[in-house]
Amino acid sequence: MHIIYNCYGGSHSSVTAACIHAGLLKENTVPTPQELLSLPFFDKQVAKDHGSIRFIGEDDYGNKIYISSKHNLSYHYETIMRSIACILDYPNEKLLFIDTMPYVNWLMVIGGFLSRALGITAIGRPIVILGTQISFLKFSHLVNIIKTKYGRLNKECP
């Protein structure tokens, strides 16, 4: 299965959740600023990166974990992606799109805007890191639900 975590800009919430899922961050342990900054793509996406699907790793069940940004596409994002999969004759049941935006807090929005949209990383980055740390257990909970519900689909039956 291909699991694609997506958010507005593809730099913070989707990266955090995908990295928890792929085992790059410990579940239920709030990461340090250094740990967040060492993640692939965390607070690094720029305009030309938007819309790209980026591989993060695999989970314990062999599912491939990705991130993507959707900007203002909202619920249309998944519809578009599933339509493309259909055109390519790829089974939709092997794709899972996870929207991380419901877990984003206002600090992440403000910090992300300052850092990514305006390029003021000296101010925005510490704010988005704090916001990510505050919401981290929510991202961890989301990932736990996804792993519990969908991880076993790829696991062989005993």
mmCIF file of N, CA and C in Angstrom, residues 1 3 22 28 35 58 64-65 73 80 89 92 99 108 111 114 120 123-125 130 144-145 148 158:
data_model
loop_
_atom_site.group_PDB
_atom_site.id
_atom_site.type_symbol
_atom_site.label_atom_id
_atom_site.label_comp_id
_atom_site.label_asym_id
_atom_site.label_seq_id
_atom_site.Cartn_x
_atom_site.Cartn_y
_atom_site.Cartn_z
ATOM 1 N N MET A 1 0.836 -1.180 0.000
ATOM 2 C CA MET A 1 0.000 0.000 0.000
ATOM 3 C C MET A 1 0.883 1.246 0.000
ATOM 4 N N ILE A 3 0.872 5.040 1.281
ATOM 5 C CA ILE A 3 0.198 5.933 2.216
ATOM 6 C C ILE A 3 0.798 7.320 2.047
ATOM 7 N N ALA A 22 6.897 6.143 9.473
ATOM 8 C CA ALA A 22 8.049 5.424 8.912
ATOM 9 C C ALA A 22 9.109 5.090 9.966
ATOM 10 N N ASN A 28 4.723 9.068 20.459
ATOM 11 C CA ASN A 28 4.422 9.526 21.817
ATOM 12 C C ASN A 28 5.609 10.131 22.563
ATOM 13 N N GLU A 35 15.731 17.366 16.371
ATOM 14 C CA GLU A 35 15.175 16.157 15.744
ATOM 15 C C GLU A 35 14.218 16.525 14.612
ATOM 16 N N GLU A 58 9.473 3.261 4.608
ATOM 17 C CA GLU A 58 8.503 2.174 4.709
ATOM 18 C C GLU A 58 8.178 1.911 6.177
ATOM 19 N N LYS A 64 4.607 1.774 1.761
ATOM 20 C CA LYS A 64 5.463 2.895 1.396
ATOM 21 C C LYS A 64 4.797 4.183 1.875
ATOM 22 N N ILE A 65 5.584 5.044 2.530
ATOM 23 C CA ILE A 65 5.066 6.263 3.156
ATOM 24 C C ILE A 65 5.597 7.479 2.401
ATOM 25 N N LEU A 73 -6.415 22.863 -2.826
ATOM 26 C CA LEU A 73 -7.237 21.833 -3.457
ATOM 27 C C LEU A 73 -8.237 21.198 -2.495
ATOM 28 N N ILE A 80 -8.550 14.099 -7.423
ATOM 29 C CA ILE A 80 -7.621 14.208 -8.553
ATOM 30 C C ILE A 80 -6.638 13.048 -8.551
ATOM 31 N N ASP A 89 -4.697 2.793 -14.399
ATOM 32 C CA ASP A 89 -5.135 1.443 -14.058
ATOM 33 C C ASP A 89 -4.448 0.912 -12.808
ATOM 34 N N ASN A 92 -7.135 1.569 -6.678
ATOM 35 C CA ASN A 92 -7.359 2.606 -5.674
ATOM 36 C C ASN A 92 -7.272 2.075 -4.252
ATOM 37 N N ASP A 99 -5.098 13.312 5.374
ATOM 38 C CA ASP A 99 -5.063 14.765 5.523
ATOM 39 C C ASP A 99 -4.651 15.099 6.954
ATOM 40 N N MET A 108 1.539 26.612 14.072
ATOM 41 C CA MET A 108 2.086 25.986 12.868
ATOM 42 C C MET A 108 1.725 26.802 11.619
ATOM 43 N N GLY A 111 3.809 30.198 11.927
ATOM 44 C CA GLY A 111 5.229 29.900 11.760
ATOM 45 C C GLY A 111 5.548 29.394 10.369
ATOM 46 N N LEU A 114 5.383 32.364 7.890
ATOM 47 C CA LEU A 114 6.561 33.218 8.005
ATOM 48 C C LEU A 114 7.801 32.540 7.416
ATOM 49 N N ILE A 120 11.088 34.131 6.160
ATOM 50 C CA ILE A 120 11.625 34.681 7.411
ATOM 51 C C ILE A 120 11.818 33.515 8.384
ATOM 52 N N ILE A 123 12.399 33.846 12.369
ATOM 53 C CA ILE A 123 11.226 34.059 13.218
ATOM 54 C C ILE A 123 10.236 32.887 13.082
ATOM 55 N N GLY A 124 9.956 32.495 11.856
ATOM 56 C CA GLY A 124 8.944 31.474 11.602
ATOM 57 C C GLY A 124 9.313 30.083 12.055
ATOM 58 N N ARG A 125 10.563 29.692 11.879
ATOM 59 C CA ARG A 125 10.972 28.321 12.206
ATOM 60 C C ARG A 125 10.782 27.980 13.692
ATOM 61 N N LEU A 130 7.648 24.947 17.699
ATOM 62 C CA LEU A 130 6.863 24.912 18.928
ATOM 63 C C LEU A 130 5.454 24.382 18.642
ATOM 64 N N ASN A 144 -1.059 6.211 14.730
ATOM 65 C CA ASN A 144 -1.398 4.965 15.402
ATOM 66 C C ASN A 144 -2.698 4.387 14.855
ATOM 67 N N ILE A 145 -3.684 5.244 14.624
ATOM 68 C CA ILE A 145 -4.957 4.800 14.047
ATOM 69 C C ILE A 145 -4.726 4.217 12.652
ATOM 70 N N THR A 148 -2.876 0.866 12.851
ATOM 71 C CA THR A 148 -3.746 -0.178 13.384
ATOM 72 C C THR A 148 -4.769 -0.623 12.345
ATOM 73 N N PRO A 158 -1.512 -15.638 9.371
ATOM 74 C CA PRO A 158 -0.769 -16.741 9.992
ATOM 75 C C PRO A 158 -1.221 -18.094 9.450
#
